[in-house]
Coordinates of C-alpha atoms in Angstrom, one line a residue:
Chain A
X1 CA 241.3 -53.0 120.1
X2 CA 239.7 -49.6 119.4
X3 CA 242.2 -48.0 121.9
X4 CA 245.1 -49.6 120.0
X5 CA 244.0 -48.1 116.7
X6 CA 243.5 -44.7 118.3
X7 CA 246.9 -44.8 120.0
X8 CA 248.7 -45.7 116.9
X9 CA 247.9 -42.4 115.3
X10 CA 250.1 -40.8 117.9
X11 CA 252.9 -43.4 117.6
X12 CA 256.4 -41.8 117.4
X13 CA 257.5 -42.3 113.8
X14 CA 260.9 -43.5 115.1
X15 CA 259.3 -46.8 116.0
X16 CA 258.3 -47.2 112.4
X17 CA 261.9 -46.5 111.3
X18 CA 263.1 -49.2 113.7
X19 CA 260.4 -51.6 112.4
X20 CA 261.5 -51.0 108.8
X21 CA 265.2 -51.5 109.7
X22 CA 264.4 -54.8 111.4
X23 CA 262.1 -56.0 108.6
X24 CA 264.7 -55.2 106.0
X25 CA 267.8 -56.5 107.9
X26 CA 266.5 -59.8 109.3
X27 CA 265.7 -61.5 105.9
X28 CA 269.3 -60.8 104.8
X29 CA 270.6 -63.2 107.4
X30 CA 268.0 -65.9 106.9
X31 CA 268.6 -68.0 103.8
X32 CA 265.5 -68.1 101.6
X33 CA 264.9 -68.6 97.9
X34 CA 261.7 -66.7 96.9
X35 CA 260.6 -67.3 93.4
X36 CA 261.6 -64.7 90.9
X37 CA 259.6 -64.5 87.7
X38 CA 261.3 -62.2 85.2
X39 CA 259.0 -59.5 83.9
X40 CA 258.3 -59.3 80.2
X41 CA 260.3 -56.1 79.6
X42 CA 263.4 -57.6 81.3
X43 CA 263.0 -60.7 79.2
X44 CA 262.8 -58.6 76.1
X45 CA 266.2 -56.9 76.8
X46 CA 267.8 -60.2 77.7
X47 CA 266.5 -61.9 74.5
X48 CA 267.8 -58.9 72.4
X49 CA 271.3 -59.1 73.9
X50 CA 271.3 -62.9 73.8
X51 CA 270.5 -62.9 70.1
X52 CA 273.4 -60.6 69.2
X53 CA 276.2 -62.3 67.2
X54 CA 279.6 -62.7 68.8
X55 CA 281.8 -59.6 68.3
X56 CA 278.8 -57.1 68.4
X57 CA 279.1 -54.0 70.6
X58 CA 276.7 -52.6 73.1
X59 CA 276.9 -49.2 75.0
X60 CA 276.0 -49.1 78.7
X61 CA 275.5 -45.6 80.1
X62 CA 275.9 -45.2 83.9
X63 CA 273.8 -42.1 84.4
X64 CA 273.5 -42.2 88.2
X65 CA 275.4 -41.3 91.4
X66 CA 276.1 -43.3 94.6
X67 CA 272.7 -42.6 96.1
X68 CA 271.0 -44.9 93.4
X69 CA 273.8 -47.5 93.5
X70 CA 271.7 -50.2 95.2
X71 CA 269.2 -50.3 92.4
X72 CA 271.3 -49.6 89.3
X73 CA 274.7 -51.1 90.0
X74 CA 273.3 -54.7 90.0
X75 CA 271.6 -54.1 86.6
X76 CA 274.9 -52.8 85.1
X77 CA 276.8 -55.7 86.5
X78 CA 274.3 -58.3 85.2
X79 CA 274.1 -56.7 81.7
X80 CA 278.0 -56.5 81.4
X81 CA 278.4 -60.1 82.6
X82 CA 275.8 -61.3 80.1
X83 CA 277.5 -59.4 77.3
X84 CA 281.0 -60.6 78.1
X85 CA 279.8 -64.2 78.5
X86 CA 278.5 -64.0 74.9
X87 CA 281.7 -62.3 73.6
X88 CA 279.9 -59.0 73.0
X89 CA 282.0 -55.9 73.4
X90 CA 281.0 -53.2 76.0
X91 CA 281.5 -49.5 75.8
X92 CA 280.7 -47.9 79.1
X93 CA 280.2 -44.2 79.9
X94 CA 278.9 -41.8 82.6
X95 CA 278.2 -38.6 80.8
X96 CA 275.4 -37.3 83.0
X97 CA 277.0 -36.9 86.4
X98 CA 280.7 -36.8 87.4
X99 CA 279.9 -38.9 90.5
X100 CA 278.7 -41.8 88.4
X101 CA 282.1 -42.2 86.6
X102 CA 283.8 -44.4 89.3
X103 CA 280.7 -46.6 89.7
X104 CA 280.5 -47.5 86.1
X105 CA 284.2 -48.0 85.8
X106 CA 284.1 -50.5 88.7
X107 CA 281.1 -52.4 87.2
X108 CA 282.5 -52.7 83.7
X109 CA 286.1 -53.5 84.7
X110 CA 285.2 -56.1 87.3
X111 CA 282.8 -57.9 84.9
X112 CA 285.6 -57.8 82.2
X113 CA 288.1 -59.2 84.6
X114 CA 285.8 -62.2 85.4
X115 CA 285.7 -63.1 81.7
X116 CA 289.4 -62.2 80.9
X117 CA 288.4 -59.4 78.5
X118 CA 291.0 -57.0 77.2
X119 CA 290.6 -53.2 77.7
X120 CA 290.7 -51.3 74.4
X121 CA 289.8 -54.5 72.4
X122 CA 286.8 -56.0 74.2
X123 CA 285.7 -53.1 76.4
X124 CA 286.3 -49.4 76.8
X125 CA 285.1 -47.0 79.5
X126 CA 284.8 -43.3 78.6
X127 CA 283.9 -42.1 82.1
X128 CA 282.5 -38.7 82.6
X129 CA 282.7 -36.1 79.8
X130 CA 281.6 -32.5 79.8
X131 CA 278.6 -31.6 77.5
X132 CA 276.0 -34.4 78.0
X133 CA 273.7 -33.7 75.0
X134 CA 276.5 -32.6 72.7
X135 CA 278.4 -35.9 73.4
X136 CA 275.3 -38.0 72.6
X137 CA 274.6 -36.2 69.4
X138 CA 278.2 -36.2 68.3
X139 CA 278.7 -39.9 68.8
X140 CA 276.1 -40.5 66.1
X141 CA 278.6 -39.0 63.6
X142 CA 282.0 -40.0 65.0
X143 CA 282.7 -41.6 68.4
X144 CA 286.5 -41.1 68.4
X145 CA 286.3 -37.5 67.3
X146 CA 283.6 -36.6 69.8
X147 CA 284.9 -38.5 72.9
X148 CA 288.6 -38.4 72.1
X149 CA 289.9 -40.3 75.2
X150 CA 288.8 -42.9 77.7
X151 CA 288.6 -42.4 81.4
X152 CA 292.4 -42.8 81.8
X153 CA 293.1 -40.2 79.2
X154 CA 294.2 -42.8 76.6
X155 CA 293.4 -41.7 73.0
X156 CA 290.6 -43.8 71.4
X157 CA 292.2 -43.4 68.0
X158 CA 294.5 -46.4 68.3
X159 CA 292.2 -48.7 70.2
X160 CA 291.4 -51.9 68.4
X161 CA 287.6 -51.7 69.2
X162 CA 287.4 -48.3 67.4
X163 CA 288.8 -49.6 64.2
X164 CA 285.4 -51.3 63.7
X165 CA 283.1 -49.1 65.8
X166 CA 282.8 -45.6 64.2
X167 CA 279.4 -44.4 65.4
X168 CA 275.9 -45.6 66.6
X169 CA 275.5 -47.6 63.3
X170 CA 278.1 -50.0 64.7
X171 CA 276.5 -50.3 68.1
X172 CA 273.8 -52.9 68.5
X173 CA 272.0 -51.2 71.4
X174 CA 272.4 -48.3 73.8
X175 CA 271.4 -49.3 77.3
X176 CA 270.8 -46.3 79.7
X177 CA 271.0 -47.0 83.5
X178 CA 269.5 -43.8 84.9
X179 CA 268.4 -42.1 88.1
X180 CA 267.3 -38.9 86.3
X181 CA 265.6 -37.8 83.2
X182 CA 268.5 -38.7 80.8
X183 CA 266.7 -41.7 79.2
X184 CA 264.5 -39.2 77.3
X185 CA 267.7 -37.6 75.8
X186 CA 268.8 -41.0 74.4
X187 CA 265.3 -41.6 73.1
X188 CA 265.3 -38.2 71.4
X189 CA 268.7 -38.4 69.8
X190 CA 269.9 -42.1 69.6
X191 CA 266.5 -43.6 68.8
X192 CA 264.6 -40.9 67.0
X193 CA 267.5 -38.9 65.4
X194 CA 269.8 -41.9 64.5
X195 CA 267.2 -44.6 64.5
X196 CA 269.1 -47.0 66.8
X197 CA 267.7 -49.3 69.5
X198 CA 267.7 -47.9 73.0
X199 CA 266.9 -49.7 76.3
X200 CA 266.7 -48.5 79.9
X201 CA 267.2 -49.6 83.5
X202 CA 265.8 -47.0 85.8
X203 CA 265.2 -46.5 89.5
X204 CA 261.7 -47.7 90.6
X205 CA 260.6 -44.2 91.4
X206 CA 260.9 -43.2 87.7
X207 CA 259.8 -46.5 86.1
X208 CA 256.1 -45.5 85.6
X209 CA 257.2 -42.6 83.4
X210 CA 258.9 -44.9 80.9
X211 CA 256.3 -47.6 80.3
X212 CA 254.7 -45.5 77.5
X213 CA 258.0 -45.6 75.6
X214 CA 258.0 -49.4 76.0
X215 CA 254.6 -49.8 74.5
X216 CA 255.5 -47.7 71.4
X217 CA 258.7 -49.7 70.9
X218 CA 260.9 -46.7 71.5
X219 CA 262.5 -48.7 74.3
X220 CA 263.5 -52.3 73.9
X221 CA 263.0 -53.7 77.4
X222 CA 262.9 -51.9 80.7
X223 CA 264.5 -52.8 84.0
X224 CA 262.6 -51.5 86.9
X225 CA 264.5 -50.9 90.1
X226 CA 265.9 -53.7 92.3
X227 CA 263.2 -56.1 91.0
X228 CA 264.5 -55.5 87.4
X229 CA 268.0 -56.3 88.5
X230 CA 266.9 -59.5 90.3
X231 CA 265.0 -60.5 87.1
X232 CA 268.1 -60.1 85.0
X233 CA 270.3 -61.9 87.5
X234 CA 267.8 -64.8 87.4
X235 CA 268.0 -64.9 83.6
X236 CA 271.8 -65.1 83.6
X237 CA 271.7 -67.4 86.6
X238 CA 273.9 -65.2 88.9
X239 CA 272.9 -64.2 92.4
X240 CA 273.8 -60.5 92.9
X241 CA 272.6 -57.7 95.1
X242 CA 269.2 -57.6 93.3
X243 CA 268.4 -61.3 94.2
X244 CA 269.8 -60.9 97.7
X245 CA 267.4 -57.9 98.3
X246 CA 264.2 -59.5 97.2
X247 CA 263.3 -61.3 100.5
X248 CA 263.7 -58.0 102.3
X249 CA 261.7 -56.2 99.7
X250 CA 258.8 -58.7 100.1
X251 CA 258.7 -58.4 103.9
X252 CA 259.0 -54.6 103.8
X253 CA 256.1 -54.4 101.3
X254 CA 254.0 -56.6 103.6
X255 CA 254.8 -54.4 106.5
X256 CA 253.9 -51.2 104.6
X257 CA 250.6 -52.7 103.4
X258 CA 249.8 -53.6 107.0
X259 CA 250.7 -50.0 108.1
X260 CA 248.5 -48.5 105.4
X261 CA 245.5 -50.6 106.5
X262 CA 246.1 -49.9 110.2
X263 CA 246.6 -46.2 109.5
X264 CA 243.4 -46.0 107.5
X265 CA 241.4 -47.9 110.2
X266 CA 242.8 -45.5 112.9
X267 CA 241.9 -42.5 110.7
X268 CA 238.3 -43.7 110.2
X269 CA 237.9 -44.5 113.9
X270 CA 239.3 -41.1 114.9
X271 CA 237.0 -39.3 112.4
X272 CA 234.0 -41.3 113.8
X273 CA 234.9 -40.3 117.4
X274 CA 235.3 -36.6 116.7
X275 CA 231.8 -36.6 115.1
Chain B
X1 CA 293.5 -55.6 101.0
X2 CA 295.2 -52.3 100.5
X3 CA 295.2 -50.0 103.6
X4 CA 293.4 -47.2 101.7
X5 CA 290.7 -49.5 100.6
X6 CA 290.0 -50.6 104.2
X7 CA 290.2 -47.1 105.4
X8 CA 287.8 -45.9 102.7
X9 CA 285.3 -48.6 103.6
X10 CA 285.4 -47.8 107.3
X11 CA 284.9 -44.1 106.4
X12 CA 281.9 -45.0 104.2
X13 CA 280.4 -47.0 107.1
X14 CA 280.9 -44.2 109.6
X15 CA 279.3 -41.7 107.1
X16 CA 276.3 -44.0 106.6
X17 CA 275.8 -44.3 110.4
X18 CA 276.2 -40.6 110.8
X19 CA 273.5 -39.9 108.2
X20 CA 271.2 -42.6 109.7
X21 CA 271.5 -41.0 113.1
X22 CA 269.2 -38.2 111.9
X23 CA 266.4 -40.7 112.0
X24 CA 266.6 -40.5 115.8
X25 CA 267.1 -36.7 115.9
X26 CA 269.2 -34.0 114.5
X27 CA 272.8 -34.1 115.8
X28 CA 276.3 -32.9 115.1
X29 CA 277.4 -36.2 113.5
X30 CA 274.6 -35.9 110.9
X31 CA 275.4 -32.3 110.2
X32 CA 279.1 -33.0 109.8
X33 CA 278.4 -35.8 107.4
X34 CA 276.0 -33.6 105.4
X35 CA 278.5 -30.7 105.1
X36 CA 281.4 -33.1 104.2
X37 CA 279.2 -34.6 101.5
X38 CA 278.3 -31.2 100.0
X39 CA 281.9 -30.0 100.1
X40 CA 283.2 -33.3 98.5
X41 CA 280.6 -33.3 95.8
X42 CA 281.4 -29.7 94.7
X43 CA 285.1 -30.3 94.9
X44 CA 284.9 -33.6 93.0
X45 CA 282.6 -32.0 90.4
X46 CA 284.9 -29.0 89.9
X47 CA 288.0 -31.3 89.5
X48 CA 286.2 -33.4 86.9
X49 CA 285.1 -30.2 85.0
X50 CA 288.6 -28.9 85.0
X51 CA 290.3 -32.1 83.8
X52 CA 287.6 -33.3 81.4
X53 CA 286.3 -30.0 80.3
X54 CA 288.7 -27.1 80.3
X55 CA 291.9 -29.1 80.0
X56 CA 290.7 -31.6 77.4
X57 CA 288.6 -29.4 75.2
X58 CA 290.3 -26.0 75.7
X59 CA 293.7 -25.7 77.3
X60 CA 295.4 -28.7 75.6
X61 CA 294.1 -28.0 72.1
X62 CA 294.8 -24.3 72.5
X63 CA 298.4 -24.5 73.8
X64 CA 299.6 -27.8 72.5
X65 CA 297.9 -27.9 69.1
X66 CA 297.6 -24.1 68.6
X67 CA 293.9 -24.3 67.7
X68 CA 293.2 -20.6 68.1
X69 CA 289.7 -20.8 66.7
X70 CA 288.7 -22.2 70.1
X71 CA 289.1 -18.6 71.5
X72 CA 285.8 -17.6 69.8
X73 CA 283.5 -20.0 71.7
X74 CA 285.7 -19.3 74.8
X75 CA 285.1 -15.6 74.5
X76 CA 281.3 -16.2 74.1
X77 CA 281.3 -18.4 77.2
X78 CA 283.2 -15.8 79.2
X79 CA 280.2 -13.5 78.7
X80 CA 278.5 -15.6 81.4
X81 CA 280.7 -13.7 83.9
X82 CA 278.9 -10.5 82.9
X83 CA 276.6 -11.1 85.8
X84 CA 279.2 -9.8 88.3
X85 CA 278.5 -6.1 87.4
X86 CA 275.0 -4.6 86.9
X87 CA 276.3 -2.7 83.8
X88 CA 277.5 -5.8 82.1
X89 CA 274.7 -8.1 83.2
X90 CA 272.9 -7.9 79.8
X91 CA 275.9 -9.7 78.2
X92 CA 274.7 -13.0 79.7
X93 CA 271.8 -13.0 77.2
X94 CA 274.2 -13.7 74.3
X95 CA 275.6 -17.1 75.4
X96 CA 272.2 -18.1 76.8
X97 CA 270.5 -17.2 73.5
X98 CA 273.1 -19.2 71.4
X99 CA 272.9 -22.2 73.7
X100 CA 269.1 -22.1 73.8
X101 CA 268.9 -21.7 70.0
X102 CA 271.2 -24.7 69.4
X103 CA 269.6 -27.0 72.0
X104 CA 266.1 -26.0 70.9
X105 CA 267.1 -26.6 67.3
X106 CA 268.5 -30.0 68.1
X107 CA 265.8 -31.0 70.6
X108 CA 262.6 -29.7 69.1
X109 CA 262.3 -32.1 66.1
X110 CA 263.3 -35.4 67.9
X111 CA 261.4 -34.2 71.0
X112 CA 258.1 -33.7 69.1
X113 CA 258.7 -36.9 67.2
X114 CA 259.5 -39.0 70.2
X115 CA 257.1 -37.6 72.9
X116 CA 254.1 -36.6 70.8
X117 CA 253.9 -38.2 67.3
X118 CA 255.1 -41.7 68.4
X119 CA 253.0 -41.6 71.6
X120 CA 249.9 -40.7 69.6
X121 CA 250.7 -43.3 67.0
X122 CA 251.0 -45.8 70.0
X123 CA 247.3 -45.2 70.8
X124 CA 246.2 -46.0 67.3
X125 CA 245.6 -49.7 67.9
X126 CA 242.9 -52.2 66.9
X127 CA 240.2 -52.6 69.6
X128 CA 238.9 -55.9 68.1
X129 CA 240.7 -58.0 65.5
X130 CA 240.8 -61.6 64.5
X131 CA 243.8 -63.1 66.2
X132 CA 243.9 -60.9 69.3
X133 CA 243.5 -62.7 72.6
X134 CA 240.9 -61.6 75.1
X135 CA 243.7 -60.1 77.3
X136 CA 245.1 -58.1 74.4
X137 CA 241.7 -56.8 73.4
X138 CA 240.9 -55.8 77.0
X139 CA 244.3 -54.1 77.3
X140 CA 243.8 -52.1 74.1
X141 CA 240.3 -51.0 75.2
X142 CA 241.7 -50.0 78.6
X143 CA 244.5 -48.0 76.9
X144 CA 242.1 -46.1 74.6
X145 CA 239.6 -45.4 77.4
X146 CA 242.4 -44.3 79.8
X147 CA 244.1 -41.9 77.3
X148 CA 240.8 -40.4 76.1
X149 CA 239.3 -39.9 79.6
X150 CA 242.6 -38.5 81.1
X151 CA 242.8 -36.0 78.2
X152 CA 239.2 -35.0 78.8
X153 CA 240.0 -34.4 82.5
X154 CA 242.7 -31.9 81.4
X155 CA 240.4 -30.1 78.9
X156 CA 239.3 -27.0 80.8
X157 CA 237.4 -25.1 78.0
X158 CA 234.2 -27.0 78.9
X159 CA 232.6 -27.3 82.3
X160 CA 233.1 -30.7 83.8
X161 CA 229.3 -31.4 83.8
X162 CA 227.1 -34.1 82.2
X163 CA 228.9 -36.4 79.8
X164 CA 232.1 -34.4 79.9
X165 CA 232.0 -34.5 83.7
X166 CA 231.4 -38.3 83.7
X167 CA 234.3 -39.0 81.3
X168 CA 236.6 -36.6 83.3
X169 CA 235.7 -38.6 86.4
X170 CA 236.8 -41.8 84.7
X171 CA 240.0 -39.9 83.8
X172 CA 240.5 -39.1 87.5
X173 CA 240.3 -42.8 88.4
X174 CA 242.9 -43.6 85.7
X175 CA 245.2 -40.9 87.1
X176 CA 244.7 -42.1 90.6
X177 CA 245.7 -45.7 89.6
X178 CA 248.8 -44.1 87.9
X179 CA 249.6 -42.2 91.1
X180 CA 249.1 -45.4 93.1
X181 CA 251.5 -47.3 90.9
X182 CA 254.0 -44.5 91.2
X183 CA 253.7 -44.6 95.0
X184 CA 254.2 -48.4 95.1
X185 CA 257.3 -48.1 92.9
X186 CA 258.6 -45.2 95.2
X187 CA 258.2 -47.5 98.2
X188 CA 260.2 -50.2 96.4
X189 CA 262.8 -47.7 95.4
X190 CA 263.3 -46.3 98.9
X191 CA 263.4 -49.8 100.4
X192 CA 266.0 -50.8 97.8
X193 CA 268.3 -47.9 98.9
X194 CA 268.0 -49.0 102.5
X195 CA 268.8 -52.6 101.5
X196 CA 271.9 -51.4 99.7
X197 CA 273.2 -49.7 102.8
X198 CA 272.3 -52.6 105.1
X199 CA 274.0 -55.1 102.9
X200 CA 277.0 -52.8 102.9
X201 CA 277.0 -52.4 106.7
X202 CA 276.3 -56.0 107.7
X203 CA 277.8 -58.1 104.8
X204 CA 280.3 -56.1 102.8
X205 CA 281.9 -54.2 105.7
X206 CA 282.7 -57.3 107.8
X207 CA 284.2 -59.0 104.7
X208 CA 286.6 -56.0 104.2
X209 CA 287.5 -55.9 107.9
X210 CA 287.8 -59.5 108.7
X211 CA 288.1 -61.2 105.3
X212 CA 286.0 -64.0 103.9

C-alpha cells in the first residue's frame, strides 16, 4: 500500500487526463437522473422573471466567447425560453466580444422560433457593437439613438418593440451572461447610475467574486456555471446541456476529491521517508 | 442539413481533436490548430470592427449624411498613430488623456458607490434581532467576523503580534476558505468546458453526420 502511494507521486499526468476523460464521458451514455435542487440565487432570478407581466421586456447580454459556451449557452437558452413562454420580449446583445455575437444570436433566435416569436416585435438581437461602456451608458438615455441597428443592419427606429422601449426605464431587468469582468460595468452603470435591476450568469471560475453583490441586492439572482444552468433548466422543466452535464460533474468531482486525498497521503508519506 | 453546416461541424470536431492532442504531447496538429485559431480570431475581430465600428459610426454618417463634425473625434483618434515615429510619439498622450478623463469621470462615481459604499452598507447588519432565525444570526456574525478579520490581515501599519496577530490569523483562515471555494468552482468550470466538448464530439457530431 505504501509503495502504491509513493509510486503515485511519479505517475505520468497523462494517465490523470485519461481518467478525467473516461469519468466525464461514461456518465453521458448511462441514463441517470441525479436530483437537482435549485440554488436560492437561481430561484430568485426565476421568480423575478416569472412575476413579470406579459409584454414586459428583458435584456440578455451574451458577454462571452466560444470557450465558455458550455457553461453560459445553456443559461441563455433557459432564460430566453422562460421569457418567451411567458410572452416577455427579449433584447439580446453581445457588446463585450465580437466572437460572442453569433452565439447569442443562435440562442435567442432558436428560442424565439420554438415559441413562434416575431423578430422586431417580440425579440431583437443587437449583436456586437464597438464601444462597450459607451453603449451601456448611452442605452440609459436612448436605445435607438445609441445602438442604431440590429445584427443584420436593420434600423431599430421602425421596429415595433422600440415604439414602447426607449431606454432602461422600459426594461424590467438586464441579465448579463459573462465570462469576464463585464458584470461590474453593468452594476456600475445600469444598477448604480440608472437604478435598474441587474442579474448575472457567470462561469464557475468567476462566481465567488459576485456573491458580495448578491448579498447587497445589487444583483437579483446569480447563475453559477453549469450547475446554475441545470438549476434554471430544472425550474422551467426542460433538459438542456446543463442537466445533461450534471452526472459527469458529480463523478468528476468525486474523482478529484479522491485524487486530492491520495496526493496528500503520498506527499506526507514521501516527507516522512525523506526525514 | 446544408453542406456547409455539416462541413463546419466536421471542421470543429477536427479542431477540437487537434487541440486535445496536446494532452499527449506537443505536435504539428496542435500547433496548426493554435495558429489557425489566432489568425481567425484576429481576422474576425478586425472584420467586426470595420463593419460595426468604422463603417457604421464613421464612414456611412460622414459620406452618406455629410456629418462633418465627426472629423474632429476622428482626428483625435488618429493621434494614436503617433507612436510610429519617435518625434510624434508624444501625441498619443492626447487621445489617452481624453479617454481616461471621460471614463474616469463616468466610472468613478458609480464605481465608488457600487464597490465601496454599497459593500460597506451591506456589512451593517443586525447581529441579534427578534425575528432572526439561528441560521441568519450565525450567518450575520460570520460575515462581520470575516470582513473585520480579513481587513485586519491587510492592515500593515501594525505588527501582526498579540491581539492584532490573532485577529489577522482568523482573517487568513477566512481568506483560505475563500480560495478553497474559488478552487472548487474552478474545477467545476474546467470540467464543464470538457463536458461541452465531449457532448459535442459524442452526441452532437453523430447527430449532424448520421441524423437523428
